[in-house]
CSV table of C-alpha atoms in Angstrom, one decimal:
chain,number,residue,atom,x,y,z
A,29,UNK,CA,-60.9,65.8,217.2
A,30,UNK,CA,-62.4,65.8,213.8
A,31,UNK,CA,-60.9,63.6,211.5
A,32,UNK,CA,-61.5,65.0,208.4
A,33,UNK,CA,-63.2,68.7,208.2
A,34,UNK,CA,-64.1,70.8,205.3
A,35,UNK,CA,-65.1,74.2,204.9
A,36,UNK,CA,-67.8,75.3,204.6
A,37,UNK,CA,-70.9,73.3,204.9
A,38,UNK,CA,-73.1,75.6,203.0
A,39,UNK,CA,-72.2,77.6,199.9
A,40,UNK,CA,-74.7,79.7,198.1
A,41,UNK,CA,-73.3,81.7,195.2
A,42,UNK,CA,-74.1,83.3,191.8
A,43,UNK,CA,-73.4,81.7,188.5
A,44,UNK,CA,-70.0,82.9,187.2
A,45,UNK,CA,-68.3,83.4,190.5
A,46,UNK,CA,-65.3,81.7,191.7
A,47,UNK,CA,-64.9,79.8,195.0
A,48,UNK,CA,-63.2,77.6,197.1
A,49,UNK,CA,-63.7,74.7,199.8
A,50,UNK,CA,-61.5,73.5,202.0
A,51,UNK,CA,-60.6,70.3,203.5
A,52,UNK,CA,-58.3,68.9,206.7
A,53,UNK,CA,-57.2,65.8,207.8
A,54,UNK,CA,-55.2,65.2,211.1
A,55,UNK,CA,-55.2,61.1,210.2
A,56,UNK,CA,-51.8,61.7,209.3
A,57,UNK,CA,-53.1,60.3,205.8
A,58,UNK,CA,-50.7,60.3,202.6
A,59,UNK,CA,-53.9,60.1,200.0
A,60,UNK,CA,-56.7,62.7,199.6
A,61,UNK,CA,-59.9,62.8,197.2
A,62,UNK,CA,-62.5,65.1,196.0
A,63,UNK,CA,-65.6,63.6,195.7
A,64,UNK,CA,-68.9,64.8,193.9
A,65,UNK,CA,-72.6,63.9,194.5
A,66,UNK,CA,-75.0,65.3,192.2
A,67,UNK,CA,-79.1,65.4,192.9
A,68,UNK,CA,-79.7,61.6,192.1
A,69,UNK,CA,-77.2,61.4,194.8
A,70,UNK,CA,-74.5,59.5,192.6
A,71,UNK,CA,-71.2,59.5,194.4
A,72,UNK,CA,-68.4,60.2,192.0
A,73,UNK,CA,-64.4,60.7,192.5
A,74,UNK,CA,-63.0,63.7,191.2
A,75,UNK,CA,-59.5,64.0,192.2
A,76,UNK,CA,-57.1,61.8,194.2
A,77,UNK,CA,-53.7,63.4,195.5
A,78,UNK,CA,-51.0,61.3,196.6
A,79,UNK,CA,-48.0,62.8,199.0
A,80,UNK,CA,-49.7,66.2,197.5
A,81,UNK,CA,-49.2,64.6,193.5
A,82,UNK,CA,-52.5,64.7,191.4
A,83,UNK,CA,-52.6,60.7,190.7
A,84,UNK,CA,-56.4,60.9,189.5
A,85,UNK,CA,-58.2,63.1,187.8
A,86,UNK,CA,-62.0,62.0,186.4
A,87,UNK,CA,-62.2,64.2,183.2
A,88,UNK,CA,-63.6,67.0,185.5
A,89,UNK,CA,-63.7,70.7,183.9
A,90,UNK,CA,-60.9,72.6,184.3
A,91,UNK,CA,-63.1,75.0,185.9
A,92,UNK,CA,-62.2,72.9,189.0
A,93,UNK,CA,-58.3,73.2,190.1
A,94,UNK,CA,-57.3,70.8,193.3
A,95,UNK,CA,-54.6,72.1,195.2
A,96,UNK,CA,-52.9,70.4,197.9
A,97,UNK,CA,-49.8,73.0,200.0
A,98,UNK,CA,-49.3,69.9,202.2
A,99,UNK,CA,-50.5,66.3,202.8
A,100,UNK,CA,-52.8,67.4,205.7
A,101,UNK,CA,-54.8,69.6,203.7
A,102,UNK,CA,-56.6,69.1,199.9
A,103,UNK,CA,-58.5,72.2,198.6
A,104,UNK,CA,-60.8,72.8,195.9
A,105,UNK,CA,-60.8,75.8,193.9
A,106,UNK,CA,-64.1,76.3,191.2
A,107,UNK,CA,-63.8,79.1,188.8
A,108,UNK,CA,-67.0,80.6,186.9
A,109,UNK,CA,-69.4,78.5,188.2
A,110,UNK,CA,-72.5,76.9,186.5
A,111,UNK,CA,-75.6,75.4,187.5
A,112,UNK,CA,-74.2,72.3,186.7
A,113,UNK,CA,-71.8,72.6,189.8
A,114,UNK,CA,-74.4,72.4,192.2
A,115,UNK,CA,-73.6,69.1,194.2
A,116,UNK,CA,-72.3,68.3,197.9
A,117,UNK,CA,-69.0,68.1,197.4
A,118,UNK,CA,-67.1,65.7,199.7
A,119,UNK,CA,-63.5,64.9,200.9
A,120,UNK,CA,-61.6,61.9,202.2
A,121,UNK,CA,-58.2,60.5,203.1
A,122,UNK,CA,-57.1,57.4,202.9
A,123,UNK,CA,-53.5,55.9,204.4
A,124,UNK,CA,-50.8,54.2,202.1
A,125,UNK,CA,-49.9,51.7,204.3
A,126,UNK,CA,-50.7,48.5,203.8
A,127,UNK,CA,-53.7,47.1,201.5
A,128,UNK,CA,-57.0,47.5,203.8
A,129,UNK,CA,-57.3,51.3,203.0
A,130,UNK,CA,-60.3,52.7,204.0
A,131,UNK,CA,-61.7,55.8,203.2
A,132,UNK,CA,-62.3,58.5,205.9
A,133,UNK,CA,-65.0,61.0,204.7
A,134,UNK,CA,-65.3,64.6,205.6
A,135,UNK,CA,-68.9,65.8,206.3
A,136,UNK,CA,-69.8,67.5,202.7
A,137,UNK,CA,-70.3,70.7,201.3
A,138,UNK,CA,-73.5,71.4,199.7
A,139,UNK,CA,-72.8,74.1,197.1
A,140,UNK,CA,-76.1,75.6,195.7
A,141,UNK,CA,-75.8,77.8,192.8
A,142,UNK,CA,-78.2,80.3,191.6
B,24,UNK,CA,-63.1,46.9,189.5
B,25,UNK,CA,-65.8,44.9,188.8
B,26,UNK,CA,-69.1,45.8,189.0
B,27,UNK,CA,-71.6,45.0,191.7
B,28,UNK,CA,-75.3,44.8,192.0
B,29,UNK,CA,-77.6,45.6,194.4
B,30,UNK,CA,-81.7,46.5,195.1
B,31,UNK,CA,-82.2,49.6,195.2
B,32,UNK,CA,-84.7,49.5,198.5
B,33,UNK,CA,-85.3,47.4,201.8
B,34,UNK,CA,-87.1,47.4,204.6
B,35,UNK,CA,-86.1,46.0,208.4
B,36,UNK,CA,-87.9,46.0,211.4
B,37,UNK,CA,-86.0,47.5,214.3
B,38,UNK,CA,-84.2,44.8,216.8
B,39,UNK,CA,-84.1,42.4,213.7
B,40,UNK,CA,-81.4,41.4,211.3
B,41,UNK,CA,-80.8,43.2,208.5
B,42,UNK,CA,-79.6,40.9,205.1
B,43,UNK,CA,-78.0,43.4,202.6
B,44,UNK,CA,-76.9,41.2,199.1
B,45,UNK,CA,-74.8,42.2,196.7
B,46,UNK,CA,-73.5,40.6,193.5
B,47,UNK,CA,-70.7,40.6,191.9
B,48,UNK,CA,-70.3,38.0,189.2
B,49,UNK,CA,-67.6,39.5,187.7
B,50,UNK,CA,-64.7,39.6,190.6
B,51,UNK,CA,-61.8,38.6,190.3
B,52,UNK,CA,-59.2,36.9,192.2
B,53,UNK,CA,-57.3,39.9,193.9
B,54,UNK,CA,-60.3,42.2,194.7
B,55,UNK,CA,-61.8,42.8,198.0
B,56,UNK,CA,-65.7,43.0,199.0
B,57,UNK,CA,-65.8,46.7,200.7
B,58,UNK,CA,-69.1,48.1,202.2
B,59,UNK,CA,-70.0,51.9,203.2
B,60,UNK,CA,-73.0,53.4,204.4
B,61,UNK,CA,-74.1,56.7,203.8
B,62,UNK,CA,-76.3,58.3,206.5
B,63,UNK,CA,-78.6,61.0,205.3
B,64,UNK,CA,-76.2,64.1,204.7
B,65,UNK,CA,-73.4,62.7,206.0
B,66,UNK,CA,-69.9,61.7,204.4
B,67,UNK,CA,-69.9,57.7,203.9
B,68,UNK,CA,-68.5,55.5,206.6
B,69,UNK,CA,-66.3,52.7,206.2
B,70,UNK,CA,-68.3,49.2,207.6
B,71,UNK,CA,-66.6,46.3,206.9
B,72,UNK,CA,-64.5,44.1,204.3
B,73,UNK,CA,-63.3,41.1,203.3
B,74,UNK,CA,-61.1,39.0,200.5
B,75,UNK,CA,-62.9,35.1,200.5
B,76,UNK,CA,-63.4,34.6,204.5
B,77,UNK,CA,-66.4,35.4,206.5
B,78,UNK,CA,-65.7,38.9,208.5
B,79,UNK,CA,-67.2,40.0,211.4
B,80,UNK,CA,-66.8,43.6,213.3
B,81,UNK,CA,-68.7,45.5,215.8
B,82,UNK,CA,-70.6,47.0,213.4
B,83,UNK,CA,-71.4,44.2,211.0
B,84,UNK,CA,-71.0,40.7,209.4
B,85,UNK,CA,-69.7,39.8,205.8
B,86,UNK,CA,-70.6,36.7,204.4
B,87,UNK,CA,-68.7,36.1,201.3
B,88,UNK,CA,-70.1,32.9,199.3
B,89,UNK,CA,-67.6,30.4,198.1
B,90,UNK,CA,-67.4,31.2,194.6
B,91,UNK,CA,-66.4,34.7,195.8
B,92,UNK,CA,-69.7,36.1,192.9
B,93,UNK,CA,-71.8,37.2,196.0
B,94,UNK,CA,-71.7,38.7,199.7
B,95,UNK,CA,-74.3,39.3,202.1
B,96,UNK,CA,-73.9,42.6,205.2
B,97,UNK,CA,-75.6,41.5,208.0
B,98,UNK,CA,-76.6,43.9,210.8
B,99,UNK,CA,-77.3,41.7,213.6
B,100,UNK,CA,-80.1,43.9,215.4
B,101,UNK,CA,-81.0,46.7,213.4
B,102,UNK,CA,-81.8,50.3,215.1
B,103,UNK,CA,-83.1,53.3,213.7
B,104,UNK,CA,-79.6,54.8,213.2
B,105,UNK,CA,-78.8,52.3,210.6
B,106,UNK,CA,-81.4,54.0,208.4
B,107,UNK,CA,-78.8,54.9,205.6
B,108,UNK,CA,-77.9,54.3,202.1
B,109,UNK,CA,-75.4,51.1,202.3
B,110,UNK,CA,-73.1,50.6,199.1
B,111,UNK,CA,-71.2,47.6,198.5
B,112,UNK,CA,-67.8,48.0,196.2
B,113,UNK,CA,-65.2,45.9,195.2
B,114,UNK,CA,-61.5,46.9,194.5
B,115,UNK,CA,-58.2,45.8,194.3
B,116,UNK,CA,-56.9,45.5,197.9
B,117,UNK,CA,-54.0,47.5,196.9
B,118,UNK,CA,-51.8,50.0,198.6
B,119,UNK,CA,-52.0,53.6,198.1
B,120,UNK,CA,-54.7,55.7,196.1
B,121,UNK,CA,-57.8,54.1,195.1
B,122,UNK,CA,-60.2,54.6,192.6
B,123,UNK,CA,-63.4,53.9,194.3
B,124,UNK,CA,-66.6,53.6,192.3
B,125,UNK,CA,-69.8,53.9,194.4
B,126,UNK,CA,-73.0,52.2,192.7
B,127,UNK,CA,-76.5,53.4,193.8
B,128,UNK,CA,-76.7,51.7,196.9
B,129,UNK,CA,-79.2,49.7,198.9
B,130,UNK,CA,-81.3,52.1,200.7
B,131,UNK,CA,-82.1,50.4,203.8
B,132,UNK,CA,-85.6,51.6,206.0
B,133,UNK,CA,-85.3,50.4,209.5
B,134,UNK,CA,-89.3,50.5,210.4
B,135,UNK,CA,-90.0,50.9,214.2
């Protein structure tokens, strides 16, 4: 009964690979986001979808492509990554409806790469 | 959003109140006083928040002063499991997608 899940918790991977991390929610949630935190542990927003629209994009690299194939489901697709890109990488939902919109957070990715 | 402000470290004994300040000088009118915690490793949680009224949950209390520049999380009888990183925000309380900036946090140490 997770409400929002990524996959996976752990990636290790070689500079200039590609890879992907996925994320679910089953809050029945019309907004998803992409959040980044570095080393210094500084939480920073990515990406926001809307209804499966990109509404915010944070000057990330284009390295990074967010795709959403429905509103349940926001993933996140890295291409030739750098050291830089090491981070845990998390997720969240939040509802459109009404103004007290929290944020539900999936449980991180910690991407290490080498 | 406005910025907010607050220390970077704290320490509580276990069983007693936890005071968490933030400032936020610069709010204005139609933003809302948000808090998250951050346990280590985990995704942040939602705590509490509030517009200009005093808010109280089951997790925690939000005291809000009167000129709206400052708020205060209380966690009535800390335990060990509110050892966390605690982040106060403020935002338009508007519908929809929301840009939310996290700061650095308070890093609260409950001490047994």
């Amino acid at each position: 009964d997770t409400a929002v899940s990524q996959t996976p918790k752990y990636l290790v991977t070689q500079m200039g690979n590609d890879k992907s991390i996925k994320c679910e929610q089953n809050l029945g949630h019309d907004t998803m986001y992409w959040y980044k935190q570095d080393s210094k542990k500084f939480l920073k927003i990515m990406f926001s979808y809307n209804n499966k629209e990109l509404i915010i994009n944070e000057t990330v690299p284009n390295r990074f492509s967010p795709k959403s194939p429905d509103k349940a489901h926001l993933n996140l697709h890295i291409n030739s990554l750098e050291l830089g890109d090491s981070a845990v990488y998390f997720c969240a939902s939040s509802s459109n409806r009404g103004i007290y919109n929290e944020q539900f957070f999936g449980p991180g990715t910690r991407l290490t790469v080498l | 959003d406005a910025k907010t402000t607050q220390p970077p470290s704290m320490d509580c004994a276990e069983g007693r109140a936890a005071n968490l300040p933030c400032n936020h000088s610069t709010i204005s009118g139609n933003e809302y006083v948000y808090w998250y915690r951050q346990i280590h490793s985990q995704g942040p949680q939602y705590i509490i928040h509030g517009l200009k009224n005093n808010e109280t949950n089951e997790m925690a209390s939000l005291i809000i002063t009167e000129d709206r520049k400052s708020s205060t999380l209380i966690l009535p009888h800390a335990t060990l499991r509110d050892t966390a990183v605690y982040y106060c925000i403020v935002r338009v309380g508007s519908g929809g997608y929301q840009k939310v900036t996290f700061g650095t946090g308070t890093k609260l140490q409950v001490i047994p």
